[in-house]
Short mmCIF file of C-alpha atoms in Angstrom, two decimals:
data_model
loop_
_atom_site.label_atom_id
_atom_site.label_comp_id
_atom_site.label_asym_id
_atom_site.label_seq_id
_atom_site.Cartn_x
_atom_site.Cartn_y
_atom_site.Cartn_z
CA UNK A 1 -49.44 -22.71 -7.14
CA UNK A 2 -50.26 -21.04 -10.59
CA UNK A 3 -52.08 -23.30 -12.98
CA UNK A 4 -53.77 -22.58 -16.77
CA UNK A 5 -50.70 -20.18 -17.31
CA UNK A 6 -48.78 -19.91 -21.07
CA UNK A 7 -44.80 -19.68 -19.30
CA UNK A 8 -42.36 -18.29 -21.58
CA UNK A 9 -38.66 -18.01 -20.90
CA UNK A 10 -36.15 -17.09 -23.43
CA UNK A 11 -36.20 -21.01 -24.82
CA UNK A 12 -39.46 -22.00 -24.02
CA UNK A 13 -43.11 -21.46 -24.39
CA UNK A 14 -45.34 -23.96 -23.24
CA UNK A 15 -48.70 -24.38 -20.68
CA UNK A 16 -47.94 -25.79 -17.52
CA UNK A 17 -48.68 -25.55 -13.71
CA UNK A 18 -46.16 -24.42 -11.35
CA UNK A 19 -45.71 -25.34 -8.01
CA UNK A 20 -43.76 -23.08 -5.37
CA UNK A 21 -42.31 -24.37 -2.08
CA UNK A 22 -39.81 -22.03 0.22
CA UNK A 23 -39.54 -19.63 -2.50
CA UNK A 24 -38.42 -21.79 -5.12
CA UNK A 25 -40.05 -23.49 -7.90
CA UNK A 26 -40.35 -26.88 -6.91
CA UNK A 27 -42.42 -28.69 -9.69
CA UNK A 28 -43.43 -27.67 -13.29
CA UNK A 29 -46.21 -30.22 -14.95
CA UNK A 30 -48.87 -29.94 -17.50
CA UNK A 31 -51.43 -30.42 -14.86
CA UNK A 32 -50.94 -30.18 -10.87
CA UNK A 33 -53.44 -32.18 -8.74
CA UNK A 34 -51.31 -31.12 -5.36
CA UNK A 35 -52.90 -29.01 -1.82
CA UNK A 36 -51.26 -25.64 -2.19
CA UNK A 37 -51.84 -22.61 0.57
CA UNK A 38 -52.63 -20.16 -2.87
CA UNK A 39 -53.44 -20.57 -5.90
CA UNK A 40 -53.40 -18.28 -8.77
CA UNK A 41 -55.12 -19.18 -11.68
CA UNK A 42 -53.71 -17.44 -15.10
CA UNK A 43 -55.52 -18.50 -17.74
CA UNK A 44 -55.13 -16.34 -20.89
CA UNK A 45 -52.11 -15.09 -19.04
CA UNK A 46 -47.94 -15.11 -19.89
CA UNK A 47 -45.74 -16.46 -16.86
CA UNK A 48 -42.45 -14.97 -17.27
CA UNK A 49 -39.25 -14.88 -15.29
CA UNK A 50 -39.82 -11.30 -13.20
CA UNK A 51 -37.75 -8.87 -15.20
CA UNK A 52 -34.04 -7.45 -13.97
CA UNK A 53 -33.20 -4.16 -14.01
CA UNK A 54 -29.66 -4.09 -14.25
CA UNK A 55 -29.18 -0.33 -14.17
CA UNK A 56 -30.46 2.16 -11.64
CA UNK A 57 -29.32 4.87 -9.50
CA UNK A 58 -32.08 5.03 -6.31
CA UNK A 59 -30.85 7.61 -3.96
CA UNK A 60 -28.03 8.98 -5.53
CA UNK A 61 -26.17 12.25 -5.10
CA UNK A 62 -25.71 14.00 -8.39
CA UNK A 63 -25.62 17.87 -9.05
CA UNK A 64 -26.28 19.08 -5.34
CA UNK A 65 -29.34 17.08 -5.22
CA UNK A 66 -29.87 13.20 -4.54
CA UNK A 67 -32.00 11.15 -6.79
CA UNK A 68 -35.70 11.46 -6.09
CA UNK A 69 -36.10 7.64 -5.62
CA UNK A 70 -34.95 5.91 -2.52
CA UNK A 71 -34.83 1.94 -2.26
CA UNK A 72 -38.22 1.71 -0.75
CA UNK A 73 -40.05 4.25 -3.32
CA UNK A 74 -38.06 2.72 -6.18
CA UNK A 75 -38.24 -0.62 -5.95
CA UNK A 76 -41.61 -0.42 -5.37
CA UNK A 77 -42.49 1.12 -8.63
CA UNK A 78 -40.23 -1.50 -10.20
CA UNK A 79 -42.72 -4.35 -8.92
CA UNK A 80 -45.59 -2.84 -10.06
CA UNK A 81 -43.98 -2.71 -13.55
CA UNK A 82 -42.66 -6.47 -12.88
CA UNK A 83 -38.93 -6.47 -12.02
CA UNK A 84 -37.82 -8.54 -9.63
CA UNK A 85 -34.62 -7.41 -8.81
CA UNK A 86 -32.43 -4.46 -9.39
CA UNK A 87 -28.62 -4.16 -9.72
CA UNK A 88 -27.86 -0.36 -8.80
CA UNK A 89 -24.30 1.40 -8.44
CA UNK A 90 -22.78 1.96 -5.30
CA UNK A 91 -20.19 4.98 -5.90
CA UNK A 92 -16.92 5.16 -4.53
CA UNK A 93 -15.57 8.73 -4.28
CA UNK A 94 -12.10 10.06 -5.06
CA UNK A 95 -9.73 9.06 -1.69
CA UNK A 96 -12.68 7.02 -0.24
CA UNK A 97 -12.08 3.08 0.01
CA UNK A 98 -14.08 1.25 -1.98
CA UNK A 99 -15.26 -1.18 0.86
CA UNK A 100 -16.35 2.24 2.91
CA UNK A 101 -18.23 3.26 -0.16
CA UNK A 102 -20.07 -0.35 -0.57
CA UNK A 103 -21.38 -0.24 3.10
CA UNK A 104 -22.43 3.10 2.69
CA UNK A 105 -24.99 1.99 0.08
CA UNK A 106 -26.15 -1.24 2.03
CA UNK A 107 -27.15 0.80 4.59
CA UNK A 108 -29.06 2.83 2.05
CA UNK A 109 -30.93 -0.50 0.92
CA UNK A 110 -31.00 -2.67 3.59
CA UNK A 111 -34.80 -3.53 5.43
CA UNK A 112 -36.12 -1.27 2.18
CA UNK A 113 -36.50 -3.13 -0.73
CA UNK A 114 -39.76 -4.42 -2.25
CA UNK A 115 -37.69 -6.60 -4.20
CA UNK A 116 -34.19 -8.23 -4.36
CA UNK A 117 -31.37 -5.93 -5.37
CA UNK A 118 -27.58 -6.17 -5.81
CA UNK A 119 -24.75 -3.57 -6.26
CA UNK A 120 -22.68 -2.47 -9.08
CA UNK A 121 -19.23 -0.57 -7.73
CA UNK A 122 -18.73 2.69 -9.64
CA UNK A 123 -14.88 2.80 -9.23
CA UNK A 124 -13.06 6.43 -9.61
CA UNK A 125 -9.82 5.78 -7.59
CA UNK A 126 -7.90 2.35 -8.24
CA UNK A 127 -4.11 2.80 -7.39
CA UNK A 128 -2.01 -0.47 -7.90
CA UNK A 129 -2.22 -0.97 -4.03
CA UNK A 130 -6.07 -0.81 -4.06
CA UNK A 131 -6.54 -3.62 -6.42
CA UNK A 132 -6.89 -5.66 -3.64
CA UNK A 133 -10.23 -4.30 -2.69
CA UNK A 134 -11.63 -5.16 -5.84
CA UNK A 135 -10.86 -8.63 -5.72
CA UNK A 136 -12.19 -8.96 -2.77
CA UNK A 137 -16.00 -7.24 -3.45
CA UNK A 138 -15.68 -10.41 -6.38
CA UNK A 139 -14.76 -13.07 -4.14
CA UNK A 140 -15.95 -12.29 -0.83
CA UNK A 141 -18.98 -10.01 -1.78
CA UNK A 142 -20.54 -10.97 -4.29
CA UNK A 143 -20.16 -7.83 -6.27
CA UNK A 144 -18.66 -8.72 -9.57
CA UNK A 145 -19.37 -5.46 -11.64
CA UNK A 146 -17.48 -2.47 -11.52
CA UNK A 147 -18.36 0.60 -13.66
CA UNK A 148 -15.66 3.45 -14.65
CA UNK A 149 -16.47 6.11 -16.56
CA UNK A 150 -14.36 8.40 -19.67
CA UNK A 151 -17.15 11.21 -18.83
CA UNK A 152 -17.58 14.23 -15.98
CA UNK A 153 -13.65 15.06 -15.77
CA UNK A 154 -12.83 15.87 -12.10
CA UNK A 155 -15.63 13.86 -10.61
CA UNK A 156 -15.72 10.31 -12.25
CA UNK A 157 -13.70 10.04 -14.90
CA UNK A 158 -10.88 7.45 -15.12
CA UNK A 159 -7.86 7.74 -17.33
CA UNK A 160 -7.10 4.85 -19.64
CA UNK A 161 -4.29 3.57 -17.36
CA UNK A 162 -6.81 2.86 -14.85
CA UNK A 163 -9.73 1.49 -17.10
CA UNK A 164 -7.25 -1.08 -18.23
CA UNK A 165 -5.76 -1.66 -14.82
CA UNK A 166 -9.52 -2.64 -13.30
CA UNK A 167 -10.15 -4.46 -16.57
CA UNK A 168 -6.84 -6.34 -16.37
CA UNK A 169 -7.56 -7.29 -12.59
CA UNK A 170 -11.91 -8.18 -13.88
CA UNK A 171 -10.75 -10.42 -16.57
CA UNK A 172 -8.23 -12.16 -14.39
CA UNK A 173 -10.86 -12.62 -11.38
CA UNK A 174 -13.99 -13.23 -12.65
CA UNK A 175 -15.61 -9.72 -12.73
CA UNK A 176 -16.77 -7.62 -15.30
CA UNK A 177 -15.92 -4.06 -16.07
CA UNK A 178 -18.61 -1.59 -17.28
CA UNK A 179 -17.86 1.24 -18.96
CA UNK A 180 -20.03 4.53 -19.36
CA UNK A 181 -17.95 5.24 -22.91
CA UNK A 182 -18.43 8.88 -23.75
CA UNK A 183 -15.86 11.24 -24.52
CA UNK A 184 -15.85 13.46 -21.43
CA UNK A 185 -12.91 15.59 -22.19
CA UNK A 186 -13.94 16.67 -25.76
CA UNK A 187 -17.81 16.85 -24.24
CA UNK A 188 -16.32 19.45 -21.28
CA UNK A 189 -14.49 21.86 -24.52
CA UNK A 190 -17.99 21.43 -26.31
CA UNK A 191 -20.14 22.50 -23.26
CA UNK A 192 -17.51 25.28 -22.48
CA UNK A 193 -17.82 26.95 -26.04
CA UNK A 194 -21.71 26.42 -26.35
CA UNK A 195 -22.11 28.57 -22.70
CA UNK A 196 -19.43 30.77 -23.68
CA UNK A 197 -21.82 31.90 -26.59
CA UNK A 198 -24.88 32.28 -24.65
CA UNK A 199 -26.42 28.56 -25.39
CA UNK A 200 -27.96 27.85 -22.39
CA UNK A 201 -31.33 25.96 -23.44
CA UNK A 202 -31.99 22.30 -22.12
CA UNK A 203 -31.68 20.98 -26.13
CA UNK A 204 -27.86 22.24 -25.94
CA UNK A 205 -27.59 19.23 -23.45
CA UNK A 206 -28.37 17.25 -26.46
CA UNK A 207 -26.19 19.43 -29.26
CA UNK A 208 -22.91 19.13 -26.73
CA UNK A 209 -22.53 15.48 -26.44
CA UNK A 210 -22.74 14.51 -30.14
CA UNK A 211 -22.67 10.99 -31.08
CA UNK A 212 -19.13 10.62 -32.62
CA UNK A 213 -18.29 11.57 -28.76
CA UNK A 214 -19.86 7.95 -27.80
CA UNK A 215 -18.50 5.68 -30.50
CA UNK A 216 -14.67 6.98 -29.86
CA UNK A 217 -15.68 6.39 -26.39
CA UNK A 218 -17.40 2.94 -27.49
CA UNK A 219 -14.06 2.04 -29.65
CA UNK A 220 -11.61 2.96 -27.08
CA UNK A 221 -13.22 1.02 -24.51
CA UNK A 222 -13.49 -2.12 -26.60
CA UNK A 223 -9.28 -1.87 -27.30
CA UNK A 224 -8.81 -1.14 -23.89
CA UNK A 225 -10.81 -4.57 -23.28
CA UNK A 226 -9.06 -6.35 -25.83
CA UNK A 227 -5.23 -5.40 -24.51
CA UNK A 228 -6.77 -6.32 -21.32
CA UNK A 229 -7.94 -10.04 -21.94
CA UNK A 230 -11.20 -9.17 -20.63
CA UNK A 231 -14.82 -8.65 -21.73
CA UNK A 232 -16.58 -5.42 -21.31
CA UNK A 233 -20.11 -4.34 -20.90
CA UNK A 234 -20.97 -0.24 -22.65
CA UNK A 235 -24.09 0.63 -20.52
CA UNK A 236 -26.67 3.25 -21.89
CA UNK A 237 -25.57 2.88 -25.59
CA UNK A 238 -27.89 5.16 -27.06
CA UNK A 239 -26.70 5.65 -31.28
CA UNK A 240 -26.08 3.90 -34.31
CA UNK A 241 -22.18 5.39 -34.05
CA UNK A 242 -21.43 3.50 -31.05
CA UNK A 243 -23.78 0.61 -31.83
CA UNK A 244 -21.33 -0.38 -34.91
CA UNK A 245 -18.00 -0.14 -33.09
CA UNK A 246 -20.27 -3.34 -30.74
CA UNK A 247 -20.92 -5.30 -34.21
CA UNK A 248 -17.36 -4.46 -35.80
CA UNK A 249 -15.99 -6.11 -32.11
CA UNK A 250 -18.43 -8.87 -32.38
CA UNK A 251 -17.46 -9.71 -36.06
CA UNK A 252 -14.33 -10.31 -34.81
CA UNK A 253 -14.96 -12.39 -31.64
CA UNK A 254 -14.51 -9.91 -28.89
CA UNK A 255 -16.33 -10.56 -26.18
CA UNK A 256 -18.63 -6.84 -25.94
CA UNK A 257 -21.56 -6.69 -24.95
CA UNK A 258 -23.91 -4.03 -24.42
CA UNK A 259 -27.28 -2.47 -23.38
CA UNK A 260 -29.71 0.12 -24.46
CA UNK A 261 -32.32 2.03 -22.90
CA UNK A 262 -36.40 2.39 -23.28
CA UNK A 263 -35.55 6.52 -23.91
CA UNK A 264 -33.55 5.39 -26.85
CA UNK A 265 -35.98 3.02 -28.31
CA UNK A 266 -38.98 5.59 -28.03
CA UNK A 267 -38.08 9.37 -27.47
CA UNK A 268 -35.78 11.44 -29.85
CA UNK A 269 -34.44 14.79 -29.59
CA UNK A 270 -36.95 16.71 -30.42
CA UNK A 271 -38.42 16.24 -26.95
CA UNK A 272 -35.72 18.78 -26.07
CA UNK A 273 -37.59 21.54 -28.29
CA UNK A 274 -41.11 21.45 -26.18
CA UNK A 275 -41.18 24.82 -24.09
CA UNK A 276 -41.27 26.85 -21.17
CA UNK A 277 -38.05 24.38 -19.99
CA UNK A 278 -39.77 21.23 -20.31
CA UNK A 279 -37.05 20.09 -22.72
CA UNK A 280 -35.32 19.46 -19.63
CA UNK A 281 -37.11 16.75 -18.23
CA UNK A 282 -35.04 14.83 -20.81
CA UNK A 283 -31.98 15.78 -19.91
CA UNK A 284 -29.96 12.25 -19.30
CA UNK A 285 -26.44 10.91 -20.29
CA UNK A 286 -25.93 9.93 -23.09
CA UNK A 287 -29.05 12.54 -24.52
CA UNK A 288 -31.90 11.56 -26.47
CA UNK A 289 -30.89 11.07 -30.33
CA UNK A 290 -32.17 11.72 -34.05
CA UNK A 291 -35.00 9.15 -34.54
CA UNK A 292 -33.17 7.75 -37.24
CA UNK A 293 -31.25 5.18 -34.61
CA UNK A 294 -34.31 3.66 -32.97
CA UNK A 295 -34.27 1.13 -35.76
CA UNK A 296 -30.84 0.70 -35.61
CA UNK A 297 -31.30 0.22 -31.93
CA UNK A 298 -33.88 -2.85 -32.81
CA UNK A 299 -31.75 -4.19 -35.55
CA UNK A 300 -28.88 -4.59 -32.84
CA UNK A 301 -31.50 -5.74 -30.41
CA UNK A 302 -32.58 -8.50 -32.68
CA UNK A 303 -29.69 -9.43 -33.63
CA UNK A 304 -28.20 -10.13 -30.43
CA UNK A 305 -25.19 -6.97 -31.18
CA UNK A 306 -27.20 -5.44 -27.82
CA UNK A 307 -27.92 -7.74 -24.80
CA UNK A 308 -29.88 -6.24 -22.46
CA UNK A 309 -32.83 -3.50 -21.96
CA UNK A 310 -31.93 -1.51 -18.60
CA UNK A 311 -33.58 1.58 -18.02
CA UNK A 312 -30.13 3.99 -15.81
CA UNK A 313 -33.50 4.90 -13.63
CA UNK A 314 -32.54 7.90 -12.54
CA UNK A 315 -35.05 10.32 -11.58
CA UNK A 316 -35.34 13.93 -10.43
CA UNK A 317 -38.55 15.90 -9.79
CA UNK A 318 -38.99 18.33 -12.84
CA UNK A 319 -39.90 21.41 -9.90
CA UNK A 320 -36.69 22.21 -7.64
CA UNK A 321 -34.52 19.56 -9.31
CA UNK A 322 -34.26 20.23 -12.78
CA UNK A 323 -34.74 23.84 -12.72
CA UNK A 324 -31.50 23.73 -11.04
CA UNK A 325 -30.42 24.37 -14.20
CA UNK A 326 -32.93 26.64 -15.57
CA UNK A 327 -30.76 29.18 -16.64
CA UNK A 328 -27.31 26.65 -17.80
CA UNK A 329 -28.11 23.53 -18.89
CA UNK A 330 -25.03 21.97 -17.60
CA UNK A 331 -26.77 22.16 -14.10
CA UNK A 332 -29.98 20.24 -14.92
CA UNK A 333 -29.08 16.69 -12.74
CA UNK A 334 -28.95 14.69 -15.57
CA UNK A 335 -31.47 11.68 -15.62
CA UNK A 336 -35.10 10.41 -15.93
CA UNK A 337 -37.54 8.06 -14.57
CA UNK A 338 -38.50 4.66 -15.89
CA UNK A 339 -38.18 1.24 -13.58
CA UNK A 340 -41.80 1.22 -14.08
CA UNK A 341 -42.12 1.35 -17.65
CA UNK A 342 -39.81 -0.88 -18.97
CA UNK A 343 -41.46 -3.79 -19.41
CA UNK A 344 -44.59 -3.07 -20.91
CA UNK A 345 -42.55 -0.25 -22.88
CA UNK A 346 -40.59 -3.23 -24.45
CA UNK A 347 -43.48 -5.49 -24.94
CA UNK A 348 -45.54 -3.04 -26.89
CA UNK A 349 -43.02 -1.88 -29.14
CA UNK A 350 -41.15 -5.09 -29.51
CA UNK A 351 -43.95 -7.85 -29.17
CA UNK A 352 -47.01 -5.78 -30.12
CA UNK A 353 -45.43 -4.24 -32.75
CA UNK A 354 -43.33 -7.07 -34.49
CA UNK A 355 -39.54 -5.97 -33.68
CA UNK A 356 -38.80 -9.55 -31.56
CA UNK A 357 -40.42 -12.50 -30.71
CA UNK A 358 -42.17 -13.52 -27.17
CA UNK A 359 -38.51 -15.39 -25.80
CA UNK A 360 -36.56 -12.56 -27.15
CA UNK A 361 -38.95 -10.47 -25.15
CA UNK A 362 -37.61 -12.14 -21.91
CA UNK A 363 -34.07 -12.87 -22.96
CA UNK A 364 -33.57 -8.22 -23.02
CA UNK A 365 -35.66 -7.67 -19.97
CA UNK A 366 -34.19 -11.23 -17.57
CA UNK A 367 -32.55 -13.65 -18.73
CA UNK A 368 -29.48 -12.19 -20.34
CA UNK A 369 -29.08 -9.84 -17.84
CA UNK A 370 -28.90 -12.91 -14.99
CA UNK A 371 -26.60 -14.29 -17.54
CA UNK A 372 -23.95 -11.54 -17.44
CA UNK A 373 -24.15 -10.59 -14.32
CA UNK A 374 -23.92 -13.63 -12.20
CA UNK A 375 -27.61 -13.99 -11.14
CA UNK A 376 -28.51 -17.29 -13.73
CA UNK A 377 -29.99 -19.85 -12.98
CA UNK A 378 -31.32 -18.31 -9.59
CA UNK A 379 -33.02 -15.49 -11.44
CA UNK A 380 -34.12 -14.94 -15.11
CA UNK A 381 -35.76 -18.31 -15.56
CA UNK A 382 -38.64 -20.26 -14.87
CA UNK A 383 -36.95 -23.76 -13.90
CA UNK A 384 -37.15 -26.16 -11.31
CA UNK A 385 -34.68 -25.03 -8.11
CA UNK A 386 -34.74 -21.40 -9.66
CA UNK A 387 -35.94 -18.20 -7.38
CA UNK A 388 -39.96 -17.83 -7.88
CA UNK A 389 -39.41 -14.41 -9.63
CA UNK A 390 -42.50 -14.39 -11.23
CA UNK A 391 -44.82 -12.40 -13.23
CA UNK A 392 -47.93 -12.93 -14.36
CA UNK A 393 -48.44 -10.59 -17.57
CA UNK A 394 -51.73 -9.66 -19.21
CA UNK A 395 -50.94 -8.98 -23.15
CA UNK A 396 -54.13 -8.19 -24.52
CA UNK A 397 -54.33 -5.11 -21.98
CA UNK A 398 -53.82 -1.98 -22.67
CA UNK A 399 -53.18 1.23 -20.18
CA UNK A 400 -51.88 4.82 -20.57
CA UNK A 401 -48.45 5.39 -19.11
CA UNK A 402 -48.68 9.04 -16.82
CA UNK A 403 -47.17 10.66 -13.25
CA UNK A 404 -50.86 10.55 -11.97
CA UNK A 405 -50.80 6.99 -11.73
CA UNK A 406 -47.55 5.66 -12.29
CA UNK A 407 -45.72 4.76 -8.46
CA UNK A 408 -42.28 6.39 -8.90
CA UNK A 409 -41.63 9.15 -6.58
CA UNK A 410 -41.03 11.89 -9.67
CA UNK A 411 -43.47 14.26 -10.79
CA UNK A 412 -43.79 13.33 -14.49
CA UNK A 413 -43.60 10.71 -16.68
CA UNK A 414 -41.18 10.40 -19.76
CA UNK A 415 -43.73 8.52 -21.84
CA UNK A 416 -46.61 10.77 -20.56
CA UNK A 417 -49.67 9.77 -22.59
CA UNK A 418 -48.10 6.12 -24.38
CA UNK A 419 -50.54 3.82 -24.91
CA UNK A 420 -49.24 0.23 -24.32
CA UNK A 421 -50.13 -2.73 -24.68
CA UNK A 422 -49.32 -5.56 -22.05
CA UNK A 423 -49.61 -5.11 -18.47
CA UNK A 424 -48.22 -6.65 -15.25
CA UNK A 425 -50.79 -8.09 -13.22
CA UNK A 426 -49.87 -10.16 -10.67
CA UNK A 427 -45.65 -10.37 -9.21
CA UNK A 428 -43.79 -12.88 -7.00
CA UNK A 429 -40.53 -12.56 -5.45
CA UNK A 430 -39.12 -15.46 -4.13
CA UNK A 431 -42.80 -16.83 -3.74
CA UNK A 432 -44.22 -14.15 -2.32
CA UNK A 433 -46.90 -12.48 -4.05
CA UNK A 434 -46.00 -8.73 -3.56
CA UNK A 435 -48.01 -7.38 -6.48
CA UNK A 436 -51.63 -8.56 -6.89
CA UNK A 437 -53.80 -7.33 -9.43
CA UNK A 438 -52.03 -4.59 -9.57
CA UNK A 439 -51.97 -3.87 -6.09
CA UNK A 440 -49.01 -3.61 -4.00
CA UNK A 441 -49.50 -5.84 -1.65
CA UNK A 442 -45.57 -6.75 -0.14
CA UNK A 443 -43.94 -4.32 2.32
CA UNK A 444 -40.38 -2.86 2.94
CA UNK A 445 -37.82 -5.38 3.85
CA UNK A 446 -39.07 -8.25 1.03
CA UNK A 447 -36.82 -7.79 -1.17
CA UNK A 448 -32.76 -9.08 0.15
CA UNK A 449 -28.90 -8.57 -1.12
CA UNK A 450 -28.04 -11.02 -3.79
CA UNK A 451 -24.41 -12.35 -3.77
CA UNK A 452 -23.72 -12.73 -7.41
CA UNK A 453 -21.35 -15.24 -9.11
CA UNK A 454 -18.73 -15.16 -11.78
CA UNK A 455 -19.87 -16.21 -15.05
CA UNK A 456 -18.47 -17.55 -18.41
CA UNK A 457 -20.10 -15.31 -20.69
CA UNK A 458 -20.28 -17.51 -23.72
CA UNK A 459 -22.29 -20.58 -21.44
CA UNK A 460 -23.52 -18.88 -17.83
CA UNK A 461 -21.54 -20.90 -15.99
CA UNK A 462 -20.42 -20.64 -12.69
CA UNK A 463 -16.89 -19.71 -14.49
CA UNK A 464 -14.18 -17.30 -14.22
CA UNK A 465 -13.67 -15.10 -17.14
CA UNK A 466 -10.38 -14.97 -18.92
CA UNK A 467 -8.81 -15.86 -22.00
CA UNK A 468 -11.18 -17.84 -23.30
CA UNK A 469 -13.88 -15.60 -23.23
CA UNK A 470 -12.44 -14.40 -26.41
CA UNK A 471 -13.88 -16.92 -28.04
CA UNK A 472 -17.31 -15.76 -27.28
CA UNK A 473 -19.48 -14.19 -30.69
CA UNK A 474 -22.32 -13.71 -31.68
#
């Protein structure tokens, strides 16, 4: 049981006890006179759904090196930072079948987990005959989401006949496609010219991928979508370019949604300029901006034009990984830590500092995420029948963010030295209390596979998307 606690979901905000049974909450009352086997008492504390992460990349290949996070190190540092579950990308390569490439990554997660965790399918070979196999990782798998990409030509990219074939096939089953909307092509003739004059720095990274790159690749997607009859999630939108080709869409009814990333909200590009190649420890896709679209970044947050708060966790040590490319910065594996971070990151700069309110709060880091993704009511909520996905967050504490204390196998921080305030204390997944006091306290093998649903975007329903998710705005 956990009594004297302040819950807050996206809607609500109220005092109340909860009662757990089997992993699920079973009662919710203003005061709970009932035997329990535990009780936490969290006075002066928030209760809030535990936080999805609905974009990570734990032991992934990338740049002759794999990601320095595994399921077991990664997930673990995501409960002590108060995510429940994680929804990571299982990568199908060219030739390979897409079923082969989903079993590959169970056996990557599976008895490892801290926490529950589904799958993405990064899709970079989808024939006409293949279609199939899609359709059935929605029906039979419970893997909904598929992500194509318009960058890295040669490795991941997708033309636009096949973005709108998956889309085409997502719409008319129930999934979702999500798009990593850069574009690649131009981005390749950028990099090309900038090493072909000697510009080899980590900040070229940065200077080579411009933002008008991300809103054509922002806009295209979004038309793609809309010949399609099907929504479409940008992931990692990182600019105020690409931010208003979302709002134009929205204006107009189309059913795009998007997310942004902690490294947008609070680093810029100058972080590229610190020396002796430590500019490279921000080296990630899309690259840090001009500091002049953080607010923009809020603005859309606020307003509901961005949806979701992931973090594209994807870490490599700064020592033998990133100095892979200490001499051509189109070898540094791109990507940085964060699944820790994330949510007292948001908290501090959005609650703390004034940018959203306590639900919104909850609504970026859970709830909308479940929504999309097929996880709601299960996850994101505190309700009655729900998963007890719990967190018990002290906001009046403060702590300083840094690689000598933080649990994420990477050595260094991106927020090195932030001061933030409000702190995970205690975490539950599924009932079990996994994080206590800050303590891990769970072992390998907690956390399970989570079948996902198909959704209606505009309600959360248990709902196929089609034609009348057009109707969805904001």
């Amino acid at each position: 049981m956990i009594k004297n606690g302040r819950i807050v979901t996206a809607v609500d905000d109220y005092h109340a006890d909860i009662l757990i049974e089997d992993g699920k909450i079973s009662t919710i009352a203003k005061s709970l006179d009932i035997a329990a086997d535990k009780v936490i008492d969290a006075e002066d504390k928030l209760v809030i759904p535990g936080g999805i992460d609905a974009h990570t990349h734990m032991d992934m290949p990338f740049g002759g090196t794999v990601s320095a996070d595994d399921f077991e190190t990664g997930t673990r540092a995501a409960a002590h930072g108060g995510t429940t579950t994680i929804i990571d990308f299982a990568i199908q390569s060219k030739g390979q079948e897409i079923r082969e490439a989903l079993d590959i990554w169970h056996k990557k997660a599976d008895g490892k987990t801290a926490i529950d965790y589904s799958f993405h399918m990064i899709v970079t070979d989808l024939p006409r005959e293949k279609l199939g196999e899609m359709k059935k990782l929605i029906h039979n798998e419970g893997v909904t989401s598929f992500k194509l990409f318009m960058a890295y030509p040669g490795v991941l990219l997708s033309d636009d006949a096949t973005i709108y074939r998956a889309m085409c096939t997502a719409g008319e089953e129930g999934g979702l496609v999500c798009m990593h909307a850069e574009n690649g092509i131009v981005i390749n003739e950028i990099i090309e010219r900038a090493l072909a004059e000697g510009k080899r720095e980590p900040k070229f990274h940065a200077l080579t991928r411009p933002t008008k790159a991300e809103a054509e690749g922002v806009n295209r997607a979004i038309a793609l979508a809309e010949m399609a009859e099907s929504p479409v999630y940008i992931v990692h939108l990182s600019c105020h370019d690409a931010l208003k080709k979302v709002q134009e869409a929205r204006d107009y009814g189309v059913p795009a949604f998007a997310e942004t990333c902690p490294q947008y909200l609070f680093l810029d590009h100058t972080f590229y300029e610190k020396p002796e190649f430590e500019g490279a420890k921000y080296v990630m896709t899309p690259p840090l901006r001009d500091k002049a679209n953080q607010k923009e970044l809020w603005n859309g947050l606020r307003m509901n034009d961005l949806q979701v708060i992931s973090t594209d966790h994807c870490p490599f040590c700064f020592k033998e990984q990133k100095e892979l490319g200490r001499d051509d910065f189109s070898k540094i594996p791109n990507g940085g830590p964060g699944v820790e971070d994330r949510m007292s990151l948001v908290f501090n700069g959005g609650v703390v500092e004034g940018r959203i309110s306590l639900n919104r709060f909850v609504e970026l880091t859970s709830t909308n995420a479940a929504k999309i993704f097929g996880l709601f009511p299960r996850k994101g909520t505190i309700a009655v029948g729900s998963d007890a996905d719990i967190v018990i967050f002290d906001p009046e504490k403060k702590k300083t963010i840094s690689a000598d204390t933080h649990h994420m196998n990477v050595d260094y921080s991106c927020y090195e030295g932030f001061e933030v305030q409000g702190v995970t204390e205690t975490v539950l997944s599924r009932g079990k209390v996994i994080i206590e006091q800050g303590k891990y306290v769970g072992k390998a093998g907690d956390g399970s596979f989570v079948k996902r649903s198909r959704i209606d975007l505009s309600t959360g329903s248990p709902r196929p998307f089609g034609k009348e998710a057009l109707l969805v705005t904001r």
